[in-house]
Coordinates of C-alpha atoms and ligand atoms in Angstrom, one line a residue:
M1 CA 12.8 -10.6 30.0
L2 CA 10.6 -13.7 29.5
H3 CA 10.1 -15.8 32.6
A4 CA 12.8 -18.3 33.6
R5 CA 11.3 -21.4 32.1
A6 CA 11.4 -20.1 28.5
A7 CA 14.8 -18.6 29.0
M8 CA 16.4 -21.7 30.4
S9 CA 14.9 -24.6 28.4
F10 CA 14.3 -23.1 25.0
T11 CA 16.1 -24.6 22.0
P12 CA 16.3 -22.1 19.1
K13 CA 14.7 -23.3 15.9
K14 CA 16.7 -22.7 12.7
S15 CA 13.5 -23.1 10.6
L16 CA 12.1 -19.9 12.3
G17 CA 15.3 -17.9 12.0
Q18 CA 15.8 -17.8 15.7
N19 CA 19.0 -15.8 16.3
F20 CA 18.2 -13.9 19.4
L21 CA 19.8 -10.5 20.0
Q22 CA 21.9 -10.5 23.2
D23 CA 23.2 -7.0 23.2
E24 CA 21.1 -4.5 25.3
A25 CA 22.6 -1.4 23.7
T26 CA 21.9 -2.6 20.1
A27 CA 18.4 -3.7 21.1
K28 CA 17.5 -0.3 22.7
W29 CA 19.1 1.5 19.7
I30 CA 16.9 -0.4 17.2
A31 CA 13.7 0.2 19.3
D32 CA 14.5 3.9 19.4
Q33 CA 14.9 4.0 15.6
I34 CA 11.2 3.4 15.1
R35 CA 10.4 6.5 17.3
P36 CA 7.7 4.7 19.1
D37 CA 6.9 7.3 21.7
G38 CA 3.2 8.3 21.6
A39 CA 2.5 6.3 18.4
P40 CA -1.0 5.0 18.1
L41 CA 0.2 1.5 17.2
V42 CA 3.6 -0.2 17.0
I43 CA 3.8 -3.7 15.6
E44 CA 6.8 -5.9 16.3
I45 CA 7.3 -8.9 14.1
G46 CA 9.0 -11.9 15.8
P47 CA 9.4 -10.6 19.4
G48 CA 11.0 -13.9 20.4
K49 CA 12.4 -13.5 23.9
C50 CA 11.7 -9.7 24.0
A51 CA 15.1 -8.3 23.3
L52 CA 13.5 -5.4 21.4
T53 CA 10.1 -5.6 23.0
Q54 CA 11.4 -4.6 26.5
H55 CA 12.5 -1.3 25.0
L56 CA 9.1 -0.8 23.2
T57 CA 6.6 -1.5 26.0
G58 CA 5.0 1.5 27.6
R59 CA 6.0 3.9 24.8
S60 CA 3.2 3.6 22.2
Q61 CA -0.5 3.7 22.8
K62 CA -0.7 0.1 21.7
L63 CA 1.9 -2.6 21.0
L64 CA 1.0 -5.6 18.9
L65 CA 3.4 -8.6 18.9
L66 CA 3.3 -11.1 16.0
E67 CA 5.0 -14.4 16.9
K68 CA 4.9 -17.7 15.0
D69 CA 6.7 -19.9 17.5
D70 CA 4.1 -21.8 19.6
E71 CA 6.1 -21.9 22.8
L72 CA 7.3 -18.3 22.6
A73 CA 3.8 -17.0 21.7
A74 CA 2.3 -18.8 24.8
D75 CA 5.0 -17.3 27.0
L76 CA 4.4 -13.9 25.6
K77 CA 0.7 -14.2 26.2
L78 CA 1.2 -15.1 29.8
W79 CA 3.9 -12.5 30.3
F80 CA 1.8 -9.6 28.9
S81 CA -1.6 -10.8 30.3
T82 CA -1.6 -7.9 32.8
K83 CA -0.7 -5.3 30.2
P84 CA -3.9 -4.3 28.3
E85 CA -1.9 -2.1 25.9
V86 CA 0.1 -5.1 24.6
E87 CA -1.6 -7.7 22.4
V88 CA 0.0 -10.9 21.3
W89 CA -1.0 -12.5 18.0
H90 CA 0.1 -16.1 17.5
G91 CA 0.8 -17.0 13.9
D92 CA 2.7 -16.4 10.7
A93 CA 3.1 -12.7 10.2
T94 CA 2.7 -13.0 6.5
R95 CA -0.9 -14.3 7.2
F96 CA -1.8 -11.4 9.4
D97 CA -4.6 -9.3 8.0
I98 CA -3.2 -5.7 7.8
R99 CA -6.5 -4.1 6.5
P100 CA -8.1 -3.4 9.9
L101 CA -5.0 -1.3 10.7
F102 CA -5.8 1.6 8.5
Q103 CA -8.0 3.0 11.3
Y104 CA -4.9 3.7 13.4
G105 CA -3.7 6.4 10.9
G106 CA -0.1 5.3 10.5
V107 CA 1.3 2.1 11.9
K108 CA 5.0 1.7 12.9
L109 CA 6.5 -1.6 12.2
V110 CA 9.7 -3.0 13.7
G111 CA 11.4 -6.4 13.8
N112 CA 14.6 -8.3 13.9
L113 CA 13.2 -10.5 11.1
P114 CA 13.6 -14.2 10.6
Y115 CA 16.0 -13.9 7.7
S116 CA 14.6 -16.5 5.4
M117 CA 11.2 -14.7 5.5
G118 CA 12.5 -11.1 5.1
S119 CA 11.4 -10.5 1.5
E120 CA 8.0 -12.1 2.1
I121 CA 7.4 -10.1 5.2
I122 CA 8.4 -6.9 3.4
R123 CA 6.1 -7.7 0.5
H124 CA 3.1 -8.5 2.8
F125 CA 3.3 -5.4 4.9
L126 CA 4.7 -2.8 2.5
T127 CA 3.0 -3.4 -0.8
P128 CA 0.4 -0.8 -1.4
P129 CA -2.2 -0.3 0.0
S130 CA -0.3 -0.4 3.3
P131 CA -1.2 1.2 6.6
V132 CA 2.4 1.4 7.6
S133 CA 3.9 4.9 8.0
E134 CA 7.4 3.8 9.0
A135 CA 9.3 0.5 9.3
V136 CA 12.6 -0.4 10.9
F137 CA 14.0 -3.9 10.2
M138 CA 17.1 -5.9 11.0
L139 CA 17.9 -8.3 8.2
Q140 CA 21.0 -9.9 6.8
K141 CA 23.4 -7.2 5.5
E142 CA 23.2 -8.3 1.9
V143 CA 19.4 -7.9 1.8
C144 CA 19.6 -4.5 3.4
Q145 CA 22.1 -3.4 0.8
R146 CA 19.9 -4.6 -2.0
L147 CA 16.9 -2.7 -0.5
A148 CA 18.9 0.6 -0.3
A149 CA 21.0 0.2 -3.5
T150 CA 21.3 2.7 -6.3
P151 CA 22.8 2.0 -9.8
A152 CA 26.2 2.7 -8.4
D153 CA 26.0 -0.3 -6.1
D154 CA 26.7 -4.0 -6.9
A155 CA 23.6 -4.9 -4.9
Y156 CA 21.3 -2.9 -7.1
G157 CA 18.5 -5.0 -8.7
A158 CA 14.8 -5.7 -9.1
L159 CA 14.2 -5.8 -5.3
S160 CA 15.7 -2.3 -4.9
L161 CA 13.3 -0.9 -7.5
M162 CA 10.2 -2.8 -6.4
V163 CA 10.6 -1.5 -2.9
Q164 CA 12.0 2.0 -3.7
Q165 CA 9.1 2.9 -6.0
D166 CA 7.0 3.2 -2.8
W167 CA 9.6 3.6 0.0
C168 CA 12.7 5.7 0.8
V169 CA 15.2 3.3 2.3
D170 CA 18.1 4.3 4.6
L171 CA 20.7 1.8 5.7
L172 CA 21.3 2.8 9.3
R173 CA 23.9 0.4 10.7
I174 CA 25.8 -2.9 10.2
V175 CA 25.5 -5.3 13.1
P176 CA 28.1 -8.1 13.6
P177 CA 27.2 -11.8 14.3
E178 CA 28.7 -11.7 17.8
V179 CA 25.6 -9.9 19.3
F180 CA 23.3 -12.8 18.6
K181 CA 22.8 -16.3 20.1
P182 CA 23.1 -18.5 18.2
R183 CA 25.4 -16.5 16.0
P184 CA 24.3 -16.2 12.3
R185 CA 26.9 -16.9 9.7
V186 CA 26.6 -13.5 8.1
D187 CA 26.6 -9.8 9.1
S188 CA 23.3 -8.1 9.7
A189 CA 22.1 -4.6 9.1
V190 CA 19.3 -2.3 10.1
V191 CA 17.2 -0.3 7.6
R192 CA 14.5 2.3 7.9
L193 CA 11.8 2.7 5.3
T194 CA 9.6 5.7 5.0
P195 CA 6.9 6.3 2.4
R196 CA 8.0 8.0 -0.8
P197 CA 6.0 11.3 -0.9
P198 CA 3.0 11.4 -3.3
G199 CA 4.0 12.9 -6.6
D200 CA 7.7 12.3 -6.1
L201 CA 7.6 10.1 -9.2
P202 CA 5.3 10.8 -12.2
V203 CA 2.4 8.3 -12.5
Y204 CA 2.9 5.0 -14.4
D205 CA 1.4 1.6 -14.8
R206 CA 2.7 -0.4 -11.9
R207 CA 2.0 -3.8 -13.5
L208 CA 4.0 -2.8 -16.6
F209 CA 6.8 -1.4 -14.4
D210 CA 7.0 -4.7 -12.5
R211 CA 7.1 -6.7 -15.8
L212 CA 9.8 -4.6 -17.4
V213 CA 12.0 -4.5 -14.4
R214 CA 11.8 -8.3 -13.9
M215 CA 12.5 -8.9 -17.6
G216 CA 15.4 -6.4 -17.6
F217 CA 17.1 -7.9 -14.5
S218 CA 16.4 -11.6 -15.6
Q219 CA 20.0 -11.6 -17.1
R220 CA 21.6 -8.5 -15.6
R221 CA 24.7 -8.5 -17.8
K222 CA 22.7 -8.7 -21.0
Q223 CA 21.7 -5.5 -23.0
L224 CA 18.2 -4.4 -22.2
K225 CA 17.2 -4.1 -25.9
K226 CA 17.6 -7.9 -26.1
L227 CA 15.5 -8.6 -23.0
L228 CA 12.6 -6.1 -23.2
P229 CA 9.6 -6.3 -25.6
E230 CA 9.7 -4.3 -28.8
S231 CA 9.6 -0.6 -27.8
P232 CA 7.0 1.7 -29.4
Q233 CA 8.8 3.9 -31.8
G234 CA 11.9 1.8 -31.6
W235 CA 14.6 1.2 -29.0
E236 CA 16.7 4.3 -30.1
A237 CA 13.7 6.5 -29.2
A238 CA 13.4 4.9 -25.8
V239 CA 17.0 5.2 -24.8
G240 CA 17.3 8.7 -26.4
L241 CA 14.6 9.8 -23.9
L242 CA 16.8 8.6 -21.1
N243 CA 20.1 9.9 -22.6
K244 CA 21.6 6.4 -22.5
P245 CA 23.4 4.4 -25.2
V246 CA 21.5 1.7 -27.1
T247 CA 23.7 -0.9 -25.3
V248 CA 22.4 0.1 -21.9
R249 CA 21.8 -2.6 -19.2
A250 CA 19.2 -2.8 -16.5
E251 CA 21.6 -2.0 -13.7
E252 CA 22.5 1.3 -15.4
L253 CA 19.0 2.7 -15.1
S254 CA 17.9 4.6 -12.0
L255 CA 14.4 4.3 -10.5
Q256 CA 13.4 7.5 -12.4
D257 CA 14.7 6.1 -15.6
W258 CA 12.7 2.9 -15.2
V259 CA 9.6 5.0 -14.5
A260 CA 10.3 7.1 -17.6
L261 CA 10.8 3.9 -19.7
T262 CA 7.5 2.4 -18.4
R263 CA 5.7 5.6 -19.4
H264 CA 7.3 5.4 -22.8
F265 CA 6.0 1.9 -23.3
E266 CA 2.6 3.0 -22.1
G267 CA 2.6 5.9 -24.6
R268 CA 2.1 8.3 -21.7
H269 CA 3.9 11.3 -23.2
E270 CA 2.1 14.2 -21.6
Q271 CA 3.0 15.7 -18.2
D272 CA 0.8 14.6 -15.3
R273 CA -2.1 16.9 -14.6
G274 CA -5.5 16.7 -12.9
Q275 CA -8.9 16.9 -14.5
R276 CA -9.6 19.5 -17.1
A277 CA -11.6 22.5 -15.9
S278 CA -13.1 22.7 -19.4
E279 CA -15.1 19.3 -19.2
V280 CA -18.8 20.0 -19.7
F281 CA -21.5 18.6 -17.3
D282 CA -25.2 18.9 -17.1
V283 CA -26.4 21.3 -14.4
V284 CA -29.6 20.3 -12.6
N285 CA -32.3 22.0 -10.4
E286 CA -33.2 20.9 -6.8
R287 CA -35.5 18.2 -8.3
N288 CA -32.5 16.7 -10.2
E289 CA -33.9 17.9 -13.6
V290 CA -31.5 19.1 -16.2
I291 CA -31.6 22.8 -16.7
G292 CA -28.5 23.5 -18.7
Q293 CA -24.8 22.8 -19.1
S294 CA -21.6 24.2 -17.7
T295 CA -17.9 23.6 -17.4
R296 CA -16.3 21.6 -14.6
G297 CA -14.5 24.8 -13.4
E298 CA -17.7 26.8 -13.3
V299 CA -19.8 24.1 -11.7
H300 CA -17.4 23.7 -8.8
A301 CA -16.6 27.4 -8.4
K302 CA -20.3 28.4 -8.2
G303 CA -21.4 25.4 -6.3
M304 CA -24.0 24.5 -9.0
L305 CA -26.1 21.3 -8.6
H306 CA -25.0 18.5 -10.9
R307 CA -24.9 14.7 -11.1
A308 CA -22.4 12.0 -10.3
V309 CA -22.4 8.2 -10.1
H310 CA -20.5 6.1 -7.5
I311 CA -19.9 2.4 -8.0
F312 CA -19.2 -0.1 -5.2
V313 CA -17.4 -3.2 -6.6
F314 CA -17.7 -6.3 -4.4
N315 CA -15.7 -9.5 -4.6
K316 CA -17.1 -13.0 -3.9
R317 CA -16.4 -12.6 -0.2
G318 CA -18.6 -9.5 0.0
E319 CA -15.6 -7.2 0.4
L320 CA -15.7 -3.7 -1.1
W321 CA -12.9 -2.4 -3.3
L322 CA -11.9 1.1 -2.2
Q323 CA -9.6 3.4 -4.1
Q324 CA -7.3 5.9 -2.8
R325 CA -7.7 9.0 -4.9
S326 CA -4.6 10.3 -6.8
H327 CA -2.6 13.2 -5.5
L328 CA -3.5 14.9 -8.9
K329 CA -7.2 15.2 -8.0
D330 CA -8.5 18.7 -7.7
V331 CA -10.9 17.7 -4.8
H332 CA -10.2 15.3 -1.9
P333 CA -6.7 14.2 -3.1
L334 CA -5.3 11.1 -1.4
T335 CA -8.5 10.3 0.4
W336 CA -10.2 7.0 0.2
D337 CA -13.3 6.7 -2.0
S338 CA -15.8 4.4 -3.7
S339 CA -14.4 1.8 -6.1
A340 CA -15.1 4.2 -9.0
A341 CA -16.9 7.5 -9.2
G342 CA -17.3 10.4 -11.6
H343 CA -19.5 13.1 -13.0
L344 CA -22.0 12.3 -15.7
D345 CA -21.0 13.7 -19.0
A346 CA -23.4 16.2 -20.7
G347 CA -26.5 14.2 -21.9
E348 CA -25.4 10.9 -20.3
D349 CA -27.6 8.8 -18.0
Y350 CA -26.4 7.3 -14.7
A351 CA -26.2 3.7 -15.9
T352 CA -24.1 4.6 -18.9
S353 CA -21.8 6.7 -16.7
A354 CA -21.4 3.8 -14.2
G355 CA -20.2 1.4 -17.0
R356 CA -17.9 4.1 -18.4
E357 CA -16.3 4.9 -15.1
L358 CA -15.7 1.2 -14.3
K359 CA -13.9 0.8 -17.6
E360 CA -12.0 4.1 -17.5
E361 CA -11.0 4.0 -13.8
L362 CA -10.6 0.3 -13.0
G363 CA -10.2 -1.2 -16.5
I364 CA -13.1 -3.7 -15.9
E365 CA -16.4 -4.4 -17.6
A366 CA -19.2 -5.6 -15.4
P367 CA -23.0 -5.0 -15.2
T368 CA -24.0 -2.4 -12.6
E369 CA -27.3 -1.9 -10.8
C370 CA -28.5 1.1 -8.9
V371 CA -28.8 0.3 -5.2
A372 CA -29.3 3.8 -3.6
T373 CA -29.5 7.5 -4.3
V374 CA -28.0 10.3 -2.3
P375 CA -29.4 13.9 -2.5
A376 CA -27.1 16.8 -3.4
T377 CA -25.6 18.5 -0.3
E378 CA -22.2 20.0 0.5
K379 CA -21.0 16.6 1.6
T380 CA -21.6 15.2 -1.9
G381 CA -20.0 18.3 -3.5
M382 CA -23.5 19.5 -4.6
E383 CA -23.9 16.2 -6.6
F384 CA -27.1 14.2 -6.9
V385 CA -25.6 10.7 -6.6
E386 CA -26.8 7.3 -7.8
L387 CA -24.9 4.5 -6.1
H388 CA -24.4 1.5 -8.3
R389 CA -23.0 -1.9 -7.4
A390 CA -21.0 -4.4 -9.4
F391 CA -19.3 -7.7 -8.8
H392 CA -15.7 -8.4 -9.8
N393 CA -13.0 -10.4 -8.0
G394 CA -10.1 -8.3 -9.4
P395 CA -7.4 -7.6 -10.3
M396 CA -8.2 -4.0 -11.2
H397 CA -6.1 -2.4 -13.9
Y398 CA -6.7 1.1 -12.5
A399 CA -5.8 4.4 -14.1
P400 CA -2.7 5.7 -12.2
D401 CA -3.6 9.4 -12.8
E402 CA -7.0 8.9 -11.1
I403 CA -6.2 6.3 -8.4
S404 CA -3.0 6.0 -6.4
T405 CA -3.8 2.6 -4.9
G406 CA -6.7 0.4 -3.9
G407 CA -7.8 -2.9 -2.4
F408 CA -10.7 -5.0 -1.2
F409 CA -11.8 -4.3 2.4
K410 CA -14.2 -6.0 4.8
I411 CA -17.3 -4.0 5.5
E412 CA -16.8 -4.0 9.2
D413 CA -13.3 -2.7 8.9
I414 CA -14.4 0.1 6.7
A415 CA -17.2 1.0 9.2
S416 CA -14.8 1.2 12.1
W417 CA -12.2 3.0 10.0
I418 CA -14.8 5.7 9.1
T419 CA -15.7 6.1 12.8
A420 CA -12.1 6.4 13.9
R421 CA -10.8 8.6 11.0
P422 CA -13.5 10.2 8.9
E423 CA -10.9 12.6 7.5
D424 CA -9.3 9.7 5.6
F425 CA -12.3 9.5 3.3
A426 CA -13.9 11.6 0.6
S427 CA -17.1 12.9 2.2
G428 CA -19.3 11.8 -0.8
F429 CA -18.1 8.2 -0.2
I430 CA -19.2 8.3 3.5
E431 CA -22.6 9.5 2.4
C432 CA -22.9 6.6 -0.1
F433 CA -21.6 4.1 2.4
Q434 CA -24.1 5.1 5.1
E435 CA -26.9 5.1 2.6
W436 CA -25.9 1.6 1.4
Q437 CA -25.7 0.4 5.0
K438 CA -29.2 1.7 5.7
K439 CA -30.4 -0.7 3.0
G440 CA -29.0 -3.6 5.0
I441 CA -27.8 -5.4 1.8
R442 CA -25.2 -8.1 2.3
E443 CA -23.4 -8.3 -1.0
K444 CA -22.5 -11.8 -2.2
V445 CA -22.1 -13.0 -5.8
Ligands
LIG501 N1 13.1 -10.2 18.3 C1 13.9 -11.2 18.8 C2 15.3 -10.8 19.0 O1 15.7 -9.7 18.5 O2 16.1 -11.4 19.7 C3 13.9 -12.5 18.0 C4 14.4 -12.3 16.6 S1 14.6 -13.8 15.7 C5 15.7 -13.3 14.5 C6 13.1 -14.0 14.7 C7 11.8 -14.2 15.5 O3 10.7 -14.2 14.5 C8 11.7 -15.4 16.3 O4 11.1 -15.1 17.5 C9 10.8 -16.3 15.4 O5 10.2 -17.3 16.2 C10 9.9 -15.4 14.8 N2 9.3 -15.8 13.5 C11 9.9 -16.6 12.6 N3 9.1 -16.7 11.5 C12 8.0 -15.9 11.8 C13 6.8 -15.6 11.1 N4 6.6 -16.1 9.9 N5 5.9 -14.8 11.7 C14 6.1 -14.3 12.9 N6 7.2 -14.6 13.6 C15 8.1 -15.3 13.1

């Protein structure tokens, strides 16, 4: 596909995992697996000499090629210079900023990956928050088996759990070394990853899950009770919950078991549920003066005016931390929102509420300052909003029943994302963001 010079004189680099696919039928089959037709954006990692690329061009609205090799990237740029729908980015894919991609509303990712970089590429593109809605990768067979494994498989381990907590993994096909040049020493395989549906697992503390899984698999043949920290209420209580013997090992616990164990360590014993309709708020008049109190359920059902605070948390680069609201929220579930936000409790002032929300939702303590106000309209959910700002570089230890994921975003990326896909955001956040933008503040520590 690439022009003759590259095809003839190119010496493959082992350091970049350059085993080029030679078999047309396999290449077309892999390209088809990502279902590119009509997609807003398909990204190919490591297009190389275009084995897959030639079966992807002209099918999606935009095709973005990420290639690290200097020579190949230069050739690709030249080759596709007359095709405006194809963009070539020259660099290490694990350095590519994925945050501007949210505005495409679901990115498809495909690649015959450089095998030594497989895990890093997966971590970079698929760790939440990720704009990817589907991924198809070719990797060495052993890694694909680890990605897709369940407790019944030898390949089952920490990688399986880390990926499967967010992605459903299907091993699609084994590919023999003969179809590559130069030939790799091992078999390859193709996997498809699709997002695990929200609410498929009960909520849990991701940081703790990661820690427990890593500890549990650090010596996979050893009994878990000797590897994990002291369990609240004792180890018998923990394994009793899972219906497992006290001698259980890490590899005998399913993803669901690991989540249940994490929740047990957190002391999270109640079933997941959204906010309580019985919470009591101040009700206000059109001048934002308190005129009484009512329950959350009644305030929302009757559209009564009330108060809320939003907090924008900025890091030292002036990026704004956005949260994706939990699927458990009664309004705007799974939309993107201010770093933290919430109603004022009865009798509470805005500043106190801002500090409380930072602590409850993000697990941080930082001074806040009011930077804007937004009047109550349907867009704010009949809330008089004070917008506060705070500075914190992360990490956030966010409440998983309030927030499904979150991250720092550049202001210009948020602005173009709102323009392209306002439906991705809670309407109250858009009001706050626009009000903040009008003030023309550039947030820096
Ligand atoms: N897609 C081509 C094919 O199927 O024949 C090439 C696949 S080859 C296994 C891996 C490709 O990834 C090579 O083109 C290599 O230069 C490129 N590559 C290696 N490391 C990379 C990285 N960190 N970021 C982007 N591309 C990379």
